[in-house]
Coordinates of C-alpha atoms in Angstrom, one line a residue:
M36 CA -126.2 -33.4 -48.5
A37 CA -125.1 -35.0 -51.8
K38 CA -127.5 -34.6 -54.6
R39 CA -129.1 -37.9 -55.6
K40 CA -128.2 -39.4 -58.9
V41 CA -130.9 -39.1 -61.5
L42 CA -131.8 -42.5 -63.0
D43 CA -132.8 -41.8 -66.6
M44 CA -134.7 -45.0 -67.6
S45 CA -136.0 -43.5 -70.8
L46 CA -132.8 -43.6 -72.9
G47 CA -132.5 -45.9 -75.9
N48 CA -128.8 -46.6 -75.4
P49 CA -127.7 -50.2 -75.9
L50 CA -125.5 -51.7 -73.2
H51 CA -122.2 -51.9 -75.0
P52 CA -120.5 -49.6 -77.6
F53 CA -119.4 -51.3 -80.8
R54 CA -115.8 -50.0 -80.5
S55 CA -114.1 -51.9 -83.3
A56 CA -116.7 -50.6 -85.8
A57 CA -116.3 -47.1 -84.4
R58 CA -112.5 -47.3 -84.7
Y59 CA -112.7 -48.3 -88.3
A60 CA -115.2 -45.4 -89.0
F61 CA -113.0 -42.8 -87.4
R62 CA -109.9 -44.1 -89.1
E63 CA -111.6 -43.9 -92.5
A64 CA -113.0 -40.5 -91.9
A65 CA -109.7 -39.1 -90.8
K66 CA -108.2 -39.6 -94.2
D67 CA -110.0 -36.7 -95.9
L68 CA -112.0 -34.6 -93.4
N69 CA -111.3 -31.6 -95.6
Q70 CA -113.2 -33.0 -98.5
Y71 CA -116.9 -33.4 -99.6
R72 CA -117.7 -37.0 -100.4
F73 CA -120.9 -36.8 -102.4
M74 CA -122.5 -40.2 -102.5
N75 CA -124.5 -40.8 -105.7
R76 CA -124.3 -44.5 -104.6
G77 CA -120.5 -44.4 -105.1
S78 CA -120.5 -43.6 -108.7
G79 CA -116.8 -42.7 -109.4
D80 CA -116.0 -43.3 -105.7
P81 CA -115.2 -46.9 -104.9
E82 CA -115.0 -46.4 -101.1
I83 CA -118.5 -45.0 -101.0
R84 CA -119.8 -47.7 -103.4
R85 CA -118.3 -50.3 -101.0
V86 CA -120.7 -49.0 -98.3
Y87 CA -123.7 -49.4 -100.5
E88 CA -122.7 -52.9 -101.5
A89 CA -122.1 -53.9 -97.9
V90 CA -125.7 -52.7 -96.9
S91 CA -127.1 -54.4 -100.0
D92 CA -125.4 -57.7 -99.3
Y93 CA -126.6 -57.7 -95.7
F94 CA -130.3 -57.2 -96.5
T95 CA -130.1 -59.6 -99.5
D96 CA -129.1 -62.2 -97.0
R97 CA -132.1 -61.1 -94.8
G98 CA -134.4 -61.8 -97.7
I99 CA -135.2 -58.1 -98.4
Y100 CA -135.1 -57.5 -102.2
P101 CA -137.6 -57.0 -105.0
P102 CA -139.3 -59.9 -106.8
R103 CA -137.4 -61.3 -109.8
W104 CA -134.1 -60.0 -108.4
T105 CA -131.4 -62.0 -106.9
G106 CA -130.3 -59.2 -104.5
L107 CA -131.2 -55.7 -103.3
P108 CA -130.4 -53.1 -106.0
L109 CA -128.5 -50.0 -104.9
D110 CA -131.2 -47.7 -106.3
N111 CA -133.5 -49.3 -103.6
L112 CA -131.3 -47.8 -100.9
S113 CA -131.0 -44.4 -99.2
L114 CA -128.4 -43.9 -96.5
M115 CA -129.0 -41.4 -93.8
G116 CA -126.8 -39.3 -91.5
G117 CA -129.6 -38.8 -89.0
G118 CA -130.4 -42.3 -88.1
T119 CA -133.8 -44.0 -88.7
T120 CA -135.4 -40.8 -87.4
E121 CA -134.3 -38.8 -90.5
G122 CA -135.5 -41.6 -92.8
Y123 CA -138.9 -41.7 -91.1
N124 CA -139.4 -38.0 -91.1
L125 CA -138.5 -37.8 -94.8
V126 CA -141.0 -40.7 -95.6
I127 CA -143.7 -38.8 -93.8
Q128 CA -142.8 -35.6 -95.7
L129 CA -142.9 -37.6 -99.0
L130 CA -146.4 -38.9 -98.2
I131 CA -147.9 -35.6 -97.2
Q132 CA -146.4 -33.8 -100.3
D133 CA -147.9 -36.5 -102.5
V134 CA -151.4 -36.1 -100.9
M135 CA -151.2 -32.3 -101.3
A136 CA -150.2 -32.6 -104.9
E137 CA -153.1 -35.0 -105.6
N138 CA -155.6 -32.8 -103.9
K139 CA -154.5 -29.9 -106.0
R140 CA -154.3 -31.9 -109.2
L141 CA -157.9 -33.3 -109.2
N142 CA -159.4 -30.8 -106.7
R143 CA -159.8 -33.6 -104.1
A144 CA -160.1 -33.2 -100.3
L145 CA -158.2 -36.2 -99.1
K146 CA -157.5 -36.3 -95.4
P147 CA -154.4 -38.5 -94.8
A148 CA -154.0 -40.8 -91.8
I149 CA -151.4 -43.3 -90.5
L150 CA -152.3 -46.5 -88.6
M151 CA -150.1 -46.9 -85.5
P152 CA -150.3 -49.8 -83.0
I153 CA -149.9 -48.5 -79.4
P154 CA -147.9 -48.4 -77.2
T155 CA -145.3 -47.3 -79.7
Y156 CA -142.2 -45.2 -80.0
G157 CA -143.6 -41.9 -79.0
F158 CA -141.1 -39.7 -80.9
F159 CA -142.4 -41.0 -84.2
M160 CA -145.9 -39.6 -83.4
H161 CA -144.6 -36.1 -83.8
A162 CA -143.8 -36.0 -87.5
P163 CA -147.3 -37.1 -88.7
E164 CA -149.0 -34.7 -86.3
S165 CA -146.8 -31.7 -87.4
W166 CA -147.5 -32.4 -91.1
G167 CA -151.2 -32.8 -90.6
I168 CA -151.5 -36.6 -90.9
R169 CA -154.0 -38.0 -88.5
I170 CA -152.8 -40.9 -86.3
V171 CA -155.3 -43.7 -86.0
P172 CA -154.2 -45.8 -83.0
I173 CA -154.6 -49.6 -82.8
E174 CA -154.5 -50.6 -79.1
R175 CA -152.6 -53.8 -78.5
H176 CA -153.9 -56.5 -76.2
L177 CA -150.9 -56.6 -73.9
Q178 CA -152.2 -59.5 -71.9
T179 CA -151.9 -61.8 -75.0
G180 CA -148.5 -60.5 -76.2
G181 CA -149.5 -57.4 -78.1
Q182 CA -149.4 -58.7 -81.7
I183 CA -151.9 -57.0 -84.0
K184 CA -154.5 -59.3 -85.4
K185 CA -156.3 -59.1 -88.7
N186 CA -159.6 -58.2 -87.1
E187 CA -158.1 -55.4 -85.1
L188 CA -156.5 -53.9 -88.2
V189 CA -159.7 -54.1 -90.1
A190 CA -161.6 -52.5 -87.3
A191 CA -159.1 -49.6 -87.2
I192 CA -159.4 -49.2 -91.0
R193 CA -163.2 -49.0 -90.7
K194 CA -162.9 -46.5 -88.0
A195 CA -160.7 -44.3 -90.2
H196 CA -163.0 -44.6 -93.1
A197 CA -166.0 -43.6 -90.9
E198 CA -164.2 -40.4 -90.3
D199 CA -163.6 -39.9 -94.0
L200 CA -159.8 -40.5 -93.7
R201 CA -157.5 -41.8 -96.4
I202 CA -154.9 -44.2 -94.9
V203 CA -151.5 -43.6 -96.4
A204 CA -149.3 -45.6 -94.1
Y205 CA -149.0 -48.1 -91.3
F206 CA -146.1 -47.8 -88.9
D207 CA -144.7 -50.3 -86.5
S208 CA -141.4 -51.5 -85.2
N209 CA -140.1 -55.1 -85.6
P210 CA -138.6 -56.2 -83.2
N211 CA -140.9 -54.0 -81.3
N212 CA -140.1 -51.0 -79.2
P213 CA -141.3 -51.0 -76.3
L214 CA -142.5 -54.6 -76.1
G215 CA -139.5 -56.4 -77.4
T216 CA -141.8 -58.8 -79.3
I217 CA -141.0 -60.2 -82.7
R218 CA -143.5 -60.2 -85.6
D219 CA -143.1 -63.4 -87.5
E220 CA -143.9 -64.4 -91.1
S221 CA -147.5 -65.6 -90.5
V222 CA -148.6 -62.4 -88.7
T223 CA -146.8 -60.2 -91.3
R224 CA -148.5 -62.0 -94.2
E225 CA -151.9 -61.8 -92.6
L226 CA -151.6 -58.0 -92.2
A227 CA -150.1 -57.6 -95.7
D228 CA -153.1 -59.4 -97.2
V229 CA -155.4 -56.7 -95.6
F230 CA -153.3 -53.9 -97.1
L231 CA -153.3 -55.5 -100.6
A232 CA -157.1 -55.6 -100.5
L233 CA -157.2 -52.1 -99.2
N234 CA -155.0 -50.8 -101.9
A235 CA -157.2 -52.5 -104.6
H236 CA -160.1 -50.7 -103.0
Y237 CA -158.3 -47.3 -103.1
K238 CA -157.4 -47.8 -106.7
R239 CA -161.1 -48.1 -107.6
I240 CA -161.8 -44.9 -105.6
D241 CA -159.0 -43.1 -107.4
E242 CA -160.3 -44.3 -110.8
E243 CA -163.8 -42.9 -110.0
A244 CA -162.2 -39.6 -108.8
L245 CA -160.4 -39.3 -112.1
V246 CA -163.6 -39.9 -114.1
E247 CA -165.5 -37.3 -112.1
W248 CA -162.7 -34.8 -112.6
Q249 CA -162.5 -35.5 -116.3
K250 CA -166.2 -34.6 -116.6
T251 CA -165.3 -31.1 -115.7
Q252 CA -162.5 -30.8 -118.2
P253 CA -162.6 -30.1 -122.0
A254 CA -161.3 -32.9 -124.2
I255 CA -157.8 -32.5 -125.7
D256 CA -157.3 -32.6 -129.4
S257 CA -154.7 -35.1 -130.7
D258 CA -151.6 -33.7 -132.4
L259 CA -151.3 -36.9 -134.4
M260 CA -154.7 -37.4 -135.9
D261 CA -157.4 -34.9 -137.0
G262 CA -160.7 -35.3 -135.1
L263 CA -159.2 -37.5 -132.4
T264 CA -159.6 -36.3 -128.9
F265 CA -158.7 -37.8 -125.5
K266 CA -159.5 -37.1 -121.9
P267 CA -156.9 -35.3 -119.7
G268 CA -155.4 -36.6 -116.5
R269 CA -154.1 -39.9 -115.3
I270 CA -154.8 -42.1 -112.3
W271 CA -152.9 -41.3 -109.1
E272 CA -149.8 -43.5 -108.7
G273 CA -147.7 -41.5 -106.2
P274 CA -146.3 -43.0 -103.0
A275 CA -149.4 -42.1 -100.9
S276 CA -151.8 -43.6 -103.4
R277 CA -151.2 -47.0 -101.9
V278 CA -150.8 -47.7 -98.1
R279 CA -147.1 -47.8 -97.3
T280 CA -146.0 -50.1 -94.5
I281 CA -143.2 -48.4 -92.6
D282 CA -141.2 -51.2 -90.9
D283 CA -138.8 -49.8 -88.3
M284 CA -136.3 -52.6 -88.0
V285 CA -133.6 -50.7 -86.0
Y286 CA -133.7 -53.5 -83.4
D287 CA -133.0 -56.2 -86.1
G288 CA -130.2 -58.4 -84.9
L289 CA -130.9 -57.7 -81.2
E290 CA -133.0 -60.9 -80.8
Y291 CA -132.0 -63.1 -77.9
G292 CA -132.5 -66.4 -79.8
A293 CA -132.7 -67.8 -83.3
R294 CA -136.1 -66.4 -84.0
R295 CA -135.8 -63.4 -86.4
A296 CA -138.2 -60.5 -87.2
F297 CA -139.9 -60.9 -90.6
A298 CA -140.3 -57.7 -92.7
F299 CA -143.1 -56.7 -95.0
A300 CA -140.5 -56.3 -97.7
Q301 CA -139.8 -60.0 -97.6
I302 CA -143.2 -60.7 -99.2
P303 CA -142.5 -60.5 -102.9
E304 CA -146.0 -59.3 -104.0
F305 CA -145.9 -56.6 -101.3
Y306 CA -142.3 -55.3 -101.7
K307 CA -143.3 -52.3 -103.8
D308 CA -145.6 -51.0 -100.9
A309 CA -143.1 -51.6 -98.1
I310 CA -140.6 -49.1 -96.7
T311 CA -138.0 -50.6 -94.3
L312 CA -136.0 -48.5 -91.8
A313 CA -132.8 -49.9 -90.3
G314 CA -129.5 -48.8 -88.8
P315 CA -126.8 -49.9 -86.4
S316 CA -127.7 -47.5 -83.6
K317 CA -129.2 -50.0 -81.2
A318 CA -126.2 -52.4 -81.8
G319 CA -123.8 -50.0 -80.1
L320 CA -123.4 -47.2 -82.6
A321 CA -126.1 -44.8 -81.5
N322 CA -123.8 -41.7 -81.7
M323 CA -122.9 -42.4 -85.3
R324 CA -126.5 -41.7 -86.4
G325 CA -126.4 -44.0 -89.4
G326 CA -129.7 -44.9 -91.0
V327 CA -130.9 -47.0 -93.9
V328 CA -134.1 -46.7 -95.9
I329 CA -135.1 -49.5 -98.3
A330 CA -138.0 -49.1 -100.7
N331 CA -138.9 -49.3 -104.4
S332 CA -136.7 -47.2 -106.7
N333 CA -139.4 -44.6 -107.4
D334 CA -139.9 -43.9 -103.7
I335 CA -136.1 -43.9 -103.1
G336 CA -135.6 -41.5 -105.9
Q337 CA -138.0 -39.0 -104.4
L338 CA -136.5 -39.6 -100.9
E339 CA -133.0 -38.9 -102.2
R340 CA -134.1 -35.5 -103.4
L341 CA -135.6 -34.6 -100.0
R342 CA -132.5 -36.0 -98.2
I343 CA -130.1 -33.9 -100.3
N344 CA -132.1 -30.8 -99.7
N345 CA -132.2 -31.7 -96.0
N346 CA -128.6 -32.7 -95.3
Y347 CA -126.5 -33.1 -98.4
F348 CA -125.1 -36.6 -97.4
P349 CA -124.1 -38.5 -94.3
S350 CA -120.6 -37.9 -92.8
R351 CA -117.8 -40.1 -93.9
A352 CA -117.5 -41.5 -90.4
T353 CA -121.2 -42.5 -90.5
L354 CA -120.8 -44.2 -93.9
A355 CA -117.8 -46.1 -92.7
A356 CA -119.7 -47.2 -89.6
L357 CA -122.5 -48.5 -91.8
E358 CA -119.9 -50.5 -93.8
A359 CA -118.3 -51.9 -90.7
F360 CA -121.6 -53.0 -89.3
Y361 CA -123.3 -54.5 -92.4
S362 CA -120.4 -55.9 -94.4
P363 CA -120.5 -59.7 -94.8
K364 CA -116.8 -59.7 -95.5
E365 CA -114.1 -60.5 -92.9
P366 CA -113.1 -59.4 -90.4
F367 CA -116.3 -57.3 -90.2
A368 CA -118.8 -60.3 -90.1
S369 CA -117.0 -62.2 -87.4
V370 CA -116.5 -59.2 -85.2
R371 CA -120.2 -58.2 -85.6
K372 CA -121.4 -61.7 -84.7
E373 CA -119.2 -61.8 -81.6
H374 CA -120.3 -58.3 -80.5
L375 CA -124.0 -59.1 -80.9
I376 CA -123.8 -62.4 -79.2
R377 CA -122.3 -60.8 -76.1
M378 CA -124.7 -57.8 -76.1
N379 CA -127.8 -59.8 -76.6
H380 CA -126.7 -62.2 -73.8
D381 CA -126.2 -59.3 -71.5
H382 CA -129.4 -57.5 -72.5
R383 CA -131.4 -60.7 -71.8
F384 CA -130.0 -61.2 -68.4
H385 CA -130.4 -57.6 -67.3
G386 CA -134.1 -57.8 -68.3
L387 CA -134.5 -60.9 -66.3
F388 CA -132.8 -59.3 -63.3
M389 CA -135.1 -56.3 -63.4
K390 CA -138.2 -58.4 -63.8
A391 CA -137.2 -60.6 -60.9
L392 CA -136.7 -57.6 -58.6
I393 CA -140.2 -56.1 -59.5
N394 CA -142.4 -59.2 -60.1
G395 CA -140.5 -61.8 -58.0
L396 CA -138.5 -64.7 -59.4
P397 CA -141.3 -67.4 -58.8
T398 CA -143.5 -65.6 -61.4
M399 CA -141.0 -66.0 -64.2
P400 CA -141.3 -69.2 -66.3
E401 CA -138.9 -67.7 -68.9
A402 CA -136.0 -67.8 -66.4
A403 CA -134.1 -71.1 -66.7
E404 CA -132.4 -72.7 -63.6
D405 CA -129.1 -71.2 -64.5
D406 CA -130.7 -67.8 -64.9
R407 CA -132.3 -68.1 -61.4
R408 CA -129.1 -69.1 -59.8
R409 CA -127.2 -66.2 -61.4
I410 CA -129.9 -63.6 -60.5
V411 CA -129.7 -64.6 -56.8
E412 CA -125.9 -64.5 -56.9
T413 CA -125.9 -61.1 -58.6
Y414 CA -128.3 -59.7 -56.0
A415 CA -126.2 -61.1 -53.1
R416 CA -123.0 -59.7 -54.7
I417 CA -124.3 -56.2 -55.2
K418 CA -126.0 -56.0 -51.7
S419 CA -123.1 -57.9 -50.0
C420 CA -125.6 -60.3 -48.4
G421 CA -126.0 -64.0 -48.1
L422 CA -127.8 -66.1 -50.8
Q423 CA -130.6 -66.9 -48.4
K424 CA -131.4 -63.3 -47.9
A425 CA -131.1 -62.7 -51.6
E426 CA -133.6 -65.5 -52.3
E427 CA -136.0 -64.2 -49.8
R428 CA -136.0 -60.7 -51.3
L429 CA -136.3 -62.0 -54.9
S430 CA -139.2 -64.3 -53.9
R431 CA -141.7 -61.4 -53.3
G432 CA -141.1 -58.6 -55.8
I433 CA -142.7 -55.2 -55.3
G434 CA -146.4 -55.2 -54.4
G435 CA -148.6 -52.9 -56.5
I436 CA -146.6 -52.8 -59.7
K437 CA -145.8 -55.4 -62.3
V438 CA -143.6 -55.9 -65.4
I439 CA -145.9 -56.9 -68.1
T440 CA -143.4 -57.7 -70.9
T441 CA -141.4 -60.8 -71.8
P442 CA -139.1 -59.4 -74.4
E443 CA -137.5 -61.5 -77.1
A444 CA -135.3 -58.7 -78.3
G445 CA -134.1 -55.2 -77.3
F446 CA -133.7 -53.8 -73.8
F447 CA -137.0 -52.3 -72.5
H448 CA -139.7 -53.4 -70.1
L449 CA -143.2 -52.0 -69.6
I450 CA -144.1 -51.5 -65.9
D451 CA -147.8 -51.3 -64.9
F452 CA -149.0 -49.3 -61.9
E453 CA -152.6 -50.0 -62.6
E454 CA -153.2 -51.9 -59.3
L455 CA -152.5 -48.6 -57.5
R456 CA -155.0 -46.5 -59.4
G457 CA -157.4 -44.7 -57.1
G458 CA -155.0 -44.6 -54.3
T459 CA -153.6 -41.4 -52.7
Y460 CA -150.2 -40.0 -52.2
Q461 CA -148.5 -36.9 -50.7
S462 CA -146.9 -34.9 -53.6
P463 CA -143.2 -34.6 -53.1
R464 CA -143.4 -31.0 -54.3
H465 CA -146.2 -29.9 -52.0
H466 CA -146.0 -31.7 -48.6
W467 CA -148.5 -29.2 -47.1
E468 CA -151.2 -30.1 -49.6
D469 CA -153.9 -32.7 -49.0
A470 CA -153.3 -36.1 -50.4
K471 CA -153.5 -36.3 -54.2
P472 CA -155.2 -39.0 -56.3
F473 CA -153.0 -41.5 -58.1
T474 CA -154.9 -41.8 -61.3
D475 CA -153.0 -40.6 -64.4
A476 CA -149.7 -39.9 -66.0
Y477 CA -149.2 -36.6 -64.1
S478 CA -149.3 -38.4 -60.8
L479 CA -147.0 -41.1 -62.0
I480 CA -144.5 -38.5 -63.2
D481 CA -144.9 -36.6 -59.9
I482 CA -144.1 -39.6 -57.7
L483 CA -141.3 -41.0 -59.8
T484 CA -139.5 -37.9 -61.2
T485 CA -140.0 -35.5 -58.3
G486 CA -140.1 -38.1 -55.5
Q487 CA -137.4 -40.6 -56.6
S488 CA -135.4 -38.8 -59.3
I489 CA -136.4 -41.3 -62.0
H490 CA -136.9 -40.3 -65.5
S491 CA -138.9 -42.7 -67.8
C492 CA -141.3 -42.7 -70.7
N493 CA -144.9 -42.9 -69.6
G494 CA -147.9 -44.4 -71.3
S495 CA -149.1 -41.1 -72.7
W496 CA -145.8 -40.5 -74.5
M497 CA -146.3 -44.0 -76.1
G498 CA -149.7 -43.0 -77.4
M499 CA -151.8 -44.6 -74.6
G500 CA -153.5 -41.4 -73.3
M501 CA -153.1 -39.4 -70.1
D502 CA -154.9 -41.9 -68.0
S503 CA -152.3 -44.6 -68.6
L504 CA -150.3 -45.8 -65.7
L505 CA -147.7 -47.6 -67.8
T506 CA -144.0 -46.6 -67.9
R507 CA -141.2 -47.8 -70.2
A508 CA -137.8 -48.5 -68.5
T509 CA -134.5 -49.5 -70.1
F510 CA -132.5 -52.4 -68.6
A511 CA -129.5 -51.6 -70.8
I512 CA -127.8 -50.1 -67.7
P513 CA -125.4 -51.5 -65.1
L514 CA -126.9 -54.2 -62.8
K515 CA -126.3 -52.0 -59.7
D516 CA -128.4 -49.3 -61.3
I517 CA -131.2 -51.7 -62.0
L518 CA -131.2 -52.7 -58.4
E519 CA -131.2 -49.0 -57.4
Y520 CA -134.1 -48.4 -59.7
A521 CA -136.1 -51.2 -58.1
E522 CA -135.4 -49.9 -54.6
R523 CA -136.6 -46.4 -55.6
L524 CA -139.7 -47.9 -57.2
Q525 CA -140.3 -49.7 -53.9
R526 CA -140.0 -46.4 -52.0
A527 CA -142.3 -44.7 -54.4
V528 CA -145.0 -47.4 -54.1
G529 CA -144.6 -47.1 -50.3
H530 CA -145.8 -43.5 -50.5
I531 CA -149.1 -44.5 -52.3
R532 CA -152.0 -45.4 -50.1
K533 CA -154.1 -47.9 -51.9
A534 CA -157.8 -47.2 -52.3
E535 CA -159.8 -49.2 -49.8
R536 CA -161.5 -52.2 -51.4
R537 CA -164.3 -52.8 -49.0
P538 CA -166.0 -56.2 -49.3
V539 CA -169.6 -56.1 -50.4
R540 CA -171.7 -57.4 -47.5
S541 CA -175.0 -59.1 -47.9
R542 CA -178.3 -57.4 -46.7
N543 CA -178.6 -60.0 -43.9
A544 CA -175.2 -59.1 -42.6
Q545 CA -176.0 -55.4 -42.7
N546 CA -179.2 -56.0 -40.8
R547 CA -177.4 -58.1 -38.1
S548 CA -174.9 -55.2 -37.6
L549 CA -177.8 -52.9 -37.0
G550 CA -179.3 -55.2 -34.5
L551 CA -182.3 -56.0 -36.7

């Protein structure tokens, strides 16, 4: 018997490779593979400087640059060879080192924390945890779109302060992974106002901490004037002294329509506290591992030292890929535009097709008439059946599970198995055992991975806890694989016996059944 193909729905691969950008990158890299190309922002190396200028020009056009500047300075950029992951990990390392230095300097006992709306990209929970930074989750209201509101942010801050934590960062992705939502200017400014007030509060605390420390230190005599003394020390001004918003914008450009994500760094008065992560990975260059970090020059200077110690510099191929993707010059700009239009069009349709198979086409107001016709025709073509049969199948979806996302960007759906909670199923691994309860991530993994050869990211990986019955699935795969995924989900659901929902009977009805 042939082994069944594993459907890995957890992968963050975009649907199409950006081949023309890759060809340019490999051609440039092949010129001098035997040489080190130290970056230093292209000082003395015009080809490397061209990369920096391309990235700077792109983000200047996006409105990301410091106040009183007309563009993004090159010393506000750090280019990475390990994608946004390398940039994120170095930012976390930078923050914890600053906290440790401050604790040692003034004999403080600061306990750093990072605010993180959930569900989130689970891999980015590892670095804070490994460095001793507490994660303070902010649970999204998925029923209303999942955007974080001011009152929810304030409540999370108060919770952190009640546990004597010092918030050093706020992480989120925009456009969002896994929801595919877009944080616009109004929401971004609302959150930024909270952080500006919080940073003013922290400054007062740091001033008080300095005064208390100075009381324990002898005065220092001035070398310039006899009899003049001054107090030692200075107020904390490192990167962790103010909350840094870490804006992961790796899905920037993957929006389906004209609505674009708005970055914290686009707010002039907040720019110095914003760190922006970006890169071309999700646009079809995942294997090139190019990443961009944008921040104020002081933060970037410290990040550059960490990056050099970590990895010297990105490969020449990676740098050329960054140039090809970000350059506003021709032919790069036209080729990028054409590639993204095609990919975003296909991502959107694949997402609609998956949702129609799971939820049923009648439940989808976001699908236009042309979308509905194409979805039915696609199903009929793959299954080699008539349009009437395709319409009948797509009218009902899969009972017991539901896609709860309506993405505006990217290529993920969240699928909710909550309706099946409390049911029972026969474990595919242990057919001789009694029926097992379907109540947590373990049972979800059991029935999908073991039973149907489906790999996916579950809610616990996204920060939701082990009792979550959510799973994240990519739709950046061939349409026939999306259909196969839906059919395997239907088989998995068929093995779950729902918990009985017995109607509550009145006392009179109970008495009648007893003959009273």
